[in-house]
């Protein structure tokens, strides 16, 4: 008996087989782990990684017979997420459908107004999903309007409950439920795909900056939270030893906010003689030679810098306090150390 089936939707624009990576959905995997930690029986169906059609997903839902179907999506997967929930209701109207992620956090009206979507999880999902599951399954006596961070329809109107506070200590969360994911199905971005077993990790949430185009900064209220270097290394070690992972993409919006944390992690990787490639995202004004040198010796092979425009006035227009001189300096420094 499965209490919750978490479904990772396909991208709206079709297969990325020839041009893009296949990365696990760490958000859904962390929610799944949190629900498991609280004694729910959970499965993850990664329709994107497994190239499943809607009919195949529908067949899986029919055979698994979950009490709840949960999905999360960006705008790029929203259309398919909606189809998954619609099909779940066609299979069995008693299945509760729960939808979270950045798309519905910012555009809830595009989902909750449809009769096959029961609940939205707004913003950060772990505690909210657990309390919502407890309500759906009758585990506690809390009323749904007492659950922070959800949206549902009431008397033909959208009803939002009180906002859920952010999780301040990310070290309290369990590691993502990698054991529920198809770990053989993931692959790296083409420029660094050298055939090593690959996955992504997320070691922080949010970004302290205010670039005008960034939904992550908006959703996290420009507040950055980190997991400790020790906790991050514990997850790296698990992936390295249990899943034979040799290539990690740190998918944080801004990996290098805290230089000491990054250097501590690099030291742990080096001290444990790990043969690992890794890459991350950061800003050109957030690196220096000492940091880059440590990252390189610990296996960093690629840094994705956010350089959205190529002219000084453009940085001002998007409210990004960097310059072309900073861009060139960071790239030259990165090249110096073979990254």
PDB file of N, CA, C and O in Angstrom, residues 180-233:
ATOM      1  N   UNK A 180      14.654   6.159  -3.783  1.00  0.00           N
ATOM      2  CA  UNK A 180      13.392   6.090  -4.516  1.00  0.00           C
ATOM      3  C   UNK A 180      13.529   6.583  -5.957  1.00  0.00           C
ATOM      4  O   UNK A 180      12.554   6.536  -6.719  1.00  0.00           O
ATOM      5  N   UNK A 181      14.707   7.056  -6.328  1.00  0.00           N
ATOM      6  CA  UNK A 181      14.923   7.631  -7.656  1.00  0.00           C
ATOM      7  C   UNK A 181      15.608   6.629  -8.588  1.00  0.00           C
ATOM      8  O   UNK A 181      16.374   5.771  -8.131  1.00  0.00           O
ATOM      9  N   UNK A 182      15.403   6.769  -9.898  1.00  0.00           N
ATOM     10  CA  UNK A 182      16.093   5.906 -10.871  1.00  0.00           C
ATOM     11  C   UNK A 182      17.507   6.429 -11.110  1.00  0.00           C
ATOM     12  O   UNK A 182      17.787   7.094 -12.107  1.00  0.00           O
ATOM     13  N   UNK A 183      18.416   6.132 -10.198  1.00  0.00           N
ATOM     14  CA  UNK A 183      19.732   6.750 -10.208  1.00  0.00           C
ATOM     15  C   UNK A 183      20.559   6.440 -11.459  1.00  0.00           C
ATOM     16  O   UNK A 183      21.504   7.160 -11.778  1.00  0.00           O
ATOM     17  N   UNK A 184      20.217   5.376 -12.170  1.00  0.00           N
ATOM     18  CA  UNK A 184      20.930   5.050 -13.411  1.00  0.00           C
ATOM     19  C   UNK A 184      20.500   5.932 -14.581  1.00  0.00           C
ATOM     20  O   UNK A 184      21.140   5.913 -15.632  1.00  0.00           O
ATOM     21  N   UNK A 185      19.412   6.685 -14.415  1.00  0.00           N
ATOM     22  CA  UNK A 185      18.817   7.398 -15.555  1.00  0.00           C
ATOM     23  C   UNK A 185      19.352   8.805 -15.749  1.00  0.00           C
ATOM     24  O   UNK A 185      19.077   9.430 -16.772  1.00  0.00           O
ATOM     25  N   UNK A 186      20.119   9.321 -14.804  1.00  0.00           N
ATOM     26  CA  UNK A 186      20.510  10.719 -14.866  1.00  0.00           C
ATOM     27  C   UNK A 186      21.824  10.919 -15.623  1.00  0.00           C
ATOM     28  O   UNK A 186      22.697  10.058 -15.592  1.00  0.00           O
ATOM     29  N   UNK A 187      21.935  12.069 -16.287  1.00  0.00           N
ATOM     30  CA  UNK A 187      23.169  12.367 -17.024  1.00  0.00           C
ATOM     31  C   UNK A 187      23.470  13.853 -16.955  1.00  0.00           C
ATOM     32  O   UNK A 187      22.582  14.681 -16.776  1.00  0.00           O
ATOM     33  N   UNK A 188      24.757  14.179 -17.134  1.00  0.00           N
ATOM     34  CA  UNK A 188      25.234  15.544 -16.961  1.00  0.00           C
ATOM     35  C   UNK A 188      24.979  16.387 -18.198  1.00  0.00           C
ATOM     36  O   UNK A 188      24.635  15.887 -19.272  1.00  0.00           O
ATOM     37  N   UNK A 189      25.200  17.692 -18.032  1.00  0.00           N
ATOM     38  CA  UNK A 189      25.215  18.597 -19.170  1.00  0.00           C
ATOM     39  C   UNK A 189      26.301  18.153 -20.148  1.00  0.00           C
ATOM     40  O   UNK A 189      27.347  17.651 -19.748  1.00  0.00           O
ATOM     41  N   UNK A 190      26.060  18.366 -21.432  1.00  0.00           N
ATOM     42  CA  UNK A 190      26.940  17.853 -22.472  1.00  0.00           C
ATOM     43  C   UNK A 190      28.380  18.282 -22.367  1.00  0.00           C
ATOM     44  O   UNK A 190      29.288  17.507 -22.652  1.00  0.00           O
ATOM     45  N   UNK A 191      28.641  19.542 -21.922  1.00  0.00           N
ATOM     46  CA  UNK A 191      30.021  20.020 -21.931  1.00  0.00           C
ATOM     47  C   UNK A 191      30.911  19.309 -20.917  1.00  0.00           C
ATOM     48  O   UNK A 191      32.121  19.375 -20.992  1.00  0.00           O
ATOM     49  N   UNK A 192      30.311  18.616 -19.964  1.00  0.00           N
ATOM     50  CA  UNK A 192      31.122  17.913 -18.974  1.00  0.00           C
ATOM     51  C   UNK A 192      30.651  16.469 -18.786  1.00  0.00           C
ATOM     52  O   UNK A 192      30.914  15.849 -17.780  1.00  0.00           O
ATOM     53  N   UNK A 193      29.941  15.957 -19.764  1.00  0.00           N
ATOM     54  CA  UNK A 193      29.454  14.581 -19.667  1.00  0.00           C
ATOM     55  C   UNK A 193      30.553  13.634 -20.141  1.00  0.00           C
ATOM     56  O   UNK A 193      30.716  13.399 -21.331  1.00  0.00           O
ATOM     57  N   UNK A 194      31.317  13.131 -19.184  1.00  0.00           N
ATOM     58  CA  UNK A 194      32.423  12.232 -19.520  1.00  0.00           C
ATOM     59  C   UNK A 194      32.095  10.788 -19.139  1.00  0.00           C
ATOM     60  O   UNK A 194      32.982   9.955 -18.991  1.00  0.00           O
ATOM     61  N   UNK A 195      30.795  10.513 -18.994  1.00  0.00           N
ATOM     62  CA  UNK A 195      30.370   9.144 -18.738  1.00  0.00           C
ATOM     63  C   UNK A 195      30.392   8.726 -17.283  1.00  0.00           C
ATOM     64  O   UNK A 195      30.145   7.556 -16.972  1.00  0.00           O
ATOM     65  N   UNK A 196      30.674   9.648 -16.378  1.00  0.00           N
ATOM     66  CA  UNK A 196      30.667   9.308 -14.955  1.00  0.00           C
ATOM     67  C   UNK A 196      29.235   9.280 -14.430  1.00  0.00           C
ATOM     68  O   UNK A 196      28.392  10.029 -14.891  1.00  0.00           O
ATOM     69  N   UNK A 197      28.993   8.429 -13.427  1.00  0.00           N
ATOM     70  CA  UNK A 197      27.665   8.414 -12.804  1.00  0.00           C
ATOM     71  C   UNK A 197      27.408   9.768 -12.160  1.00  0.00           C
ATOM     72  O   UNK A 197      28.234  10.283 -11.414  1.00  0.00           O
ATOM     73  N   UNK A 198      26.218  10.300 -12.416  1.00  0.00           N
ATOM     74  CA  UNK A 198      25.939  11.713 -12.173  1.00  0.00           C
ATOM     75  C   UNK A 198      24.678  11.907 -11.350  1.00  0.00           C
ATOM     76  O   UNK A 198      23.714  11.164 -11.463  1.00  0.00           O
ATOM     77  N   UNK A 199      24.702  12.935 -10.523  1.00  0.00           N
ATOM     78  CA  UNK A 199      23.479  13.405  -9.887  1.00  0.00           C
ATOM     79  C   UNK A 199      23.647  14.883  -9.533  1.00  0.00           C
ATOM     80  O   UNK A 199      24.721  15.456  -9.703  1.00  0.00           O
ATOM     81  N   UNK A 200      22.576  15.479  -9.056  1.00  0.00           N
ATOM     82  CA  UNK A 200      22.635  16.845  -8.544  1.00  0.00           C
ATOM     83  C   UNK A 200      22.454  16.834  -7.038  1.00  0.00           C
ATOM     84  O   UNK A 200      21.943  15.867  -6.453  1.00  0.00           O
ATOM     85  N   UNK A 201      22.885  17.928  -6.418  1.00  0.00           N
ATOM     86  CA  UNK A 201      22.638  18.153  -5.004  1.00  0.00           C
ATOM     87  C   UNK A 201      22.221  19.606  -4.813  1.00  0.00           C
ATOM     88  O   UNK A 201      22.559  20.467  -5.625  1.00  0.00           O
ATOM     89  N   UNK A 202      21.493  19.867  -3.723  1.00  0.00           N
ATOM     90  CA  UNK A 202      21.152  21.237  -3.341  1.00  0.00           C
ATOM     91  C   UNK A 202      21.601  21.413  -1.901  1.00  0.00           C
ATOM     92  O   UNK A 202      21.166  20.679  -1.010  1.00  0.00           O
ATOM     93  N   UNK A 203      22.492  22.381  -1.660  1.00  0.00           N
ATOM     94  CA  UNK A 203      23.074  22.541  -0.331  1.00  0.00           C
ATOM     95  C   UNK A 203      22.663  23.838   0.360  1.00  0.00           C
ATOM     96  O   UNK A 203      23.080  24.100   1.484  1.00  0.00           O
ATOM     97  N   UNK A 204      21.877  24.657  -0.331  1.00  0.00           N
ATOM     98  CA  UNK A 204      21.387  25.902   0.270  1.00  0.00           C
ATOM     99  C   UNK A 204      20.090  26.281  -0.429  1.00  0.00           C
ATOM    100  O   UNK A 204      19.746  25.716  -1.471  1.00  0.00           O
ATOM    101  N   UNK A 205      19.399  27.233   0.131  1.00  0.00           N
ATOM    102  CA  UNK A 205      18.152  27.716  -0.470  1.00  0.00           C
ATOM    103  C   UNK A 205      18.160  29.239  -0.522  1.00  0.00           C
ATOM    104  O   UNK A 205      18.546  29.893   0.448  1.00  0.00           O
ATOM    105  N   UNK A 206      17.713  29.759  -1.649  1.00  0.00           N
ATOM    106  CA  UNK A 206      17.584  31.194  -1.794  1.00  0.00           C
ATOM    107  C   UNK A 206      18.863  31.853  -2.265  1.00  0.00           C
ATOM    108  O   UNK A 206      19.853  31.204  -2.622  1.00  0.00           O
ATOM    109  N   UNK A 207      18.846  33.179  -2.275  1.00  0.00           N
ATOM    110  CA  UNK A 207      19.966  34.002  -2.713  1.00  0.00           C
ATOM    111  C   UNK A 207      19.819  35.360  -2.032  1.00  0.00           C
ATOM    112  O   UNK A 207      18.714  35.891  -1.944  1.00  0.00           O
ATOM    113  N   UNK A 208      20.920  35.926  -1.543  1.00  0.00           N
ATOM    114  CA  UNK A 208      20.813  37.197  -0.820  1.00  0.00           C
ATOM    115  C   UNK A 208      20.688  38.417  -1.727  1.00  0.00           C
ATOM    116  O   UNK A 208      20.602  39.538  -1.229  1.00  0.00           O
ATOM    117  N   UNK A 209      20.682  38.213  -3.036  1.00  0.00           N
ATOM    118  CA  UNK A 209      20.664  39.342  -3.963  1.00  0.00           C
ATOM    119  C   UNK A 209      19.271  39.565  -4.547  1.00  0.00           C
ATOM    120  O   UNK A 209      18.358  38.789  -4.289  1.00  0.00           O
ATOM    121  N   UNK A 210      19.137  40.613  -5.340  1.00  0.00           N
ATOM    122  CA  UNK A 210      17.806  41.041  -5.785  1.00  0.00           C
ATOM    123  C   UNK A 210      17.737  41.276  -7.290  1.00  0.00           C
ATOM    124  O   UNK A 210      17.148  42.253  -7.745  1.00  0.00           O
ATOM    125  N   UNK A 211      18.321  40.385  -8.069  1.00  0.00           N
ATOM    126  CA  UNK A 211      18.231  40.522  -9.524  1.00  0.00           C
ATOM    127  C   UNK A 211      16.758  40.510  -9.929  1.00  0.00           C
ATOM    128  O   UNK A 211      15.978  39.672  -9.462  1.00  0.00           O
ATOM    129  N   UNK A 212      16.395  41.419 -10.807  1.00  0.00           N
ATOM    130  CA  UNK A 212      14.974  41.653 -11.083  1.00  0.00           C
ATOM    131  C   UNK A 212      14.276  40.471 -11.739  1.00  0.00           C
ATOM    132  O   UNK A 212      13.071  40.312 -11.613  1.00  0.00           O
ATOM    133  N   UNK A 213      15.033  39.608 -12.422  1.00  0.00           N
ATOM    134  CA  UNK A 213      14.429  38.506 -13.183  1.00  0.00           C
ATOM    135  C   UNK A 213      14.256  37.236 -12.361  1.00  0.00           C
ATOM    136  O   UNK A 213      13.686  36.260 -12.852  1.00  0.00           O
ATOM    137  N   UNK A 214      14.743  37.196 -11.130  1.00  0.00           N
ATOM    138  CA  UNK A 214      14.917  35.921 -10.417  1.00  0.00           C
ATOM    139  C   UNK A 214      13.746  35.591  -9.499  1.00  0.00           C
ATOM    140  O   UNK A 214      13.501  36.273  -8.506  1.00  0.00           O
ATOM    141  N   UNK A 215      13.048  34.521  -9.807  1.00  0.00           N
ATOM    142  CA  UNK A 215      11.915  34.104  -8.988  1.00  0.00           C
ATOM    143  C   UNK A 215      12.378  33.472  -7.678  1.00  0.00           C
ATOM    144  O   UNK A 215      11.686  33.521  -6.666  1.00  0.00           O
ATOM    145  N   UNK A 216      13.573  32.877  -7.678  1.00  0.00           N
ATOM    146  CA  UNK A 216      14.080  32.260  -6.448  1.00  0.00           C
ATOM    147  C   UNK A 216      14.307  33.310  -5.365  1.00  0.00           C
ATOM    148  O   UNK A 216      13.944  33.110  -4.207  1.00  0.00           O
ATOM    149  N   UNK A 217      14.913  34.436  -5.746  1.00  0.00           N
ATOM    150  CA  UNK A 217      15.111  35.516  -4.769  1.00  0.00           C
ATOM    151  C   UNK A 217      13.774  35.997  -4.224  1.00  0.00           C
ATOM    152  O   UNK A 217      13.614  36.225  -3.028  1.00  0.00           O
ATOM    153  N   UNK A 218      12.803  36.128  -5.127  1.00  0.00           N
ATOM    154  CA  UNK A 218      11.473  36.587  -4.720  1.00  0.00           C
ATOM    155  C   UNK A 218      10.830  35.598  -3.745  1.00  0.00           C
ATOM    156  O   UNK A 218      10.336  35.979  -2.680  1.00  0.00           O
ATOM    157  N   UNK A 219      10.832  34.324  -4.098  1.00  0.00           N
ATOM    158  CA  UNK A 219      10.168  33.325  -3.261  1.00  0.00           C
ATOM    159  C   UNK A 219      10.846  33.162  -1.905  1.00  0.00           C
ATOM    160  O   UNK A 219      10.189  32.861  -0.908  1.00  0.00           O
ATOM    161  N   UNK A 220      12.157  33.342  -1.877  1.00  0.00           N
ATOM    162  CA  UNK A 220      12.901  33.211  -0.622  1.00  0.00           C
ATOM    163  C   UNK A 220      13.133  34.541   0.070  1.00  0.00           C
ATOM    164  O   UNK A 220      13.868  34.609   1.053  1.00  0.00           O
ATOM    165  N   UNK A 221      12.500  35.586  -0.458  1.00  0.00           N
ATOM    166  CA  UNK A 221      12.560  36.917   0.142  1.00  0.00           C
ATOM    167  C   UNK A 221      13.996  37.389   0.351  1.00  0.00           C
ATOM    168  O   UNK A 221      14.346  37.969   1.387  1.00  0.00           O
ATOM    169  N   UNK A 222      14.847  37.090  -0.646  1.00  0.00           N
ATOM    170  CA  UNK A 222      16.257  37.490  -0.634  1.00  0.00           C
ATOM    171  C   UNK A 222      17.001  36.963   0.591  1.00  0.00           C
ATOM    172  O   UNK A 222      17.987  37.552   1.049  1.00  0.00           O
ATOM    173  N   UNK A 223      16.514  35.845   1.087  1.00  0.00           N
ATOM    174  CA  UNK A 223      17.090  35.259   2.296  1.00  0.00           C
ATOM    175  C   UNK A 223      17.799  33.966   1.917  1.00  0.00           C
ATOM    176  O   UNK A 223      17.207  33.098   1.277  1.00  0.00           O
ATOM    177  N   UNK A 224      19.064  33.840   2.281  1.00  0.00           N
ATOM    178  CA  UNK A 224      19.872  32.671   1.936  1.00  0.00           C
ATOM    179  C   UNK A 224      20.089  31.804   3.163  1.00  0.00           C
ATOM    180  O   UNK A 224      20.486  32.303   4.222  1.00  0.00           O
ATOM    181  N   UNK A 225      19.817  30.524   3.027  1.00  0.00           N
ATOM    182  CA  UNK A 225      20.019  29.564   4.112  1.00  0.00           C
ATOM    183  C   UNK A 225      20.908  28.437   3.629  1.00  0.00           C
ATOM    184  O   UNK A 225      20.795  27.988   2.491  1.00  0.00           O
ATOM    185  N   UNK A 226      21.770  27.946   4.501  1.00  0.00           N
ATOM    186  CA  UNK A 226      22.752  26.953   4.094  1.00  0.00           C
ATOM    187  C   UNK A 226      22.692  25.705   4.962  1.00  0.00           C
ATOM    188  O   UNK A 226      22.299  25.756   6.119  1.00  0.00           O
ATOM    189  N   UNK A 227      23.089  24.599   4.359  1.00  0.00           N
ATOM    190  CA  UNK A 227      23.408  23.406   5.129  1.00  0.00           C
ATOM    191  C   UNK A 227      24.886  23.480   5.490  1.00  0.00           C
ATOM    192  O   UNK A 227      25.684  24.054   4.764  1.00  0.00           O
ATOM    193  N   UNK A 228      25.253  22.888   6.602  1.00  0.00           N
ATOM    194  CA  UNK A 228      26.643  22.927   7.044  1.00  0.00           C
ATOM    195  C   UNK A 228      27.515  22.096   6.109  1.00  0.00           C
ATOM    196  O   UNK A 228      27.044  21.167   5.435  1.00  0.00           O
ATOM    197  N   UNK A 229      28.814  22.424   6.086  1.00  0.00           N
ATOM    198  CA  UNK A 229      29.753  21.653   5.265  1.00  0.00           C
ATOM    199  C   UNK A 229      29.747  20.180   5.663  1.00  0.00           C
ATOM    200  O   UNK A 229      29.829  19.290   4.806  1.00  0.00           O
ATOM    201  N   UNK A 230      29.635  19.909   6.957  1.00  0.00           N
ATOM    202  CA  UNK A 230      29.641  18.515   7.427  1.00  0.00           C
ATOM    203  C   UNK A 230      28.440  17.748   6.889  1.00  0.00           C
ATOM    204  O   UNK A 230      28.564  16.590   6.465  1.00  0.00           O
ATOM    205  N   UNK A 231      27.267  18.372   6.900  1.00  0.00           N
ATOM    206  CA  UNK A 231      26.058  17.719   6.381  1.00  0.00           C
ATOM    207  C   UNK A 231      26.147  17.518   4.874  1.00  0.00           C
ATOM    208  O   UNK A 231      25.721  16.489   4.336  1.00  0.00           O
ATOM    209  N   UNK A 232      26.688  18.515   4.179  1.00  0.00           N
ATOM    210  CA  UNK A 232      26.840  18.386   2.732  1.00  0.00           C
ATOM    211  C   UNK A 232      27.795  17.233   2.416  1.00  0.00           C
ATOM    212  O   UNK A 232      27.518  16.413   1.531  1.00  0.00           O
ATOM    213  N   UNK A 233      28.890  17.164   3.144  1.00  0.00           N
ATOM    214  CA  UNK A 233      29.850  16.093   2.887  1.00  0.00           C
ATOM    215  C   UNK A 233      29.255  14.724   3.200  1.00  0.00           C
ATOM    216  O   UNK A 233      29.534  13.742   2.499  1.00  0.00           O
TER     217      UNK A 233
END
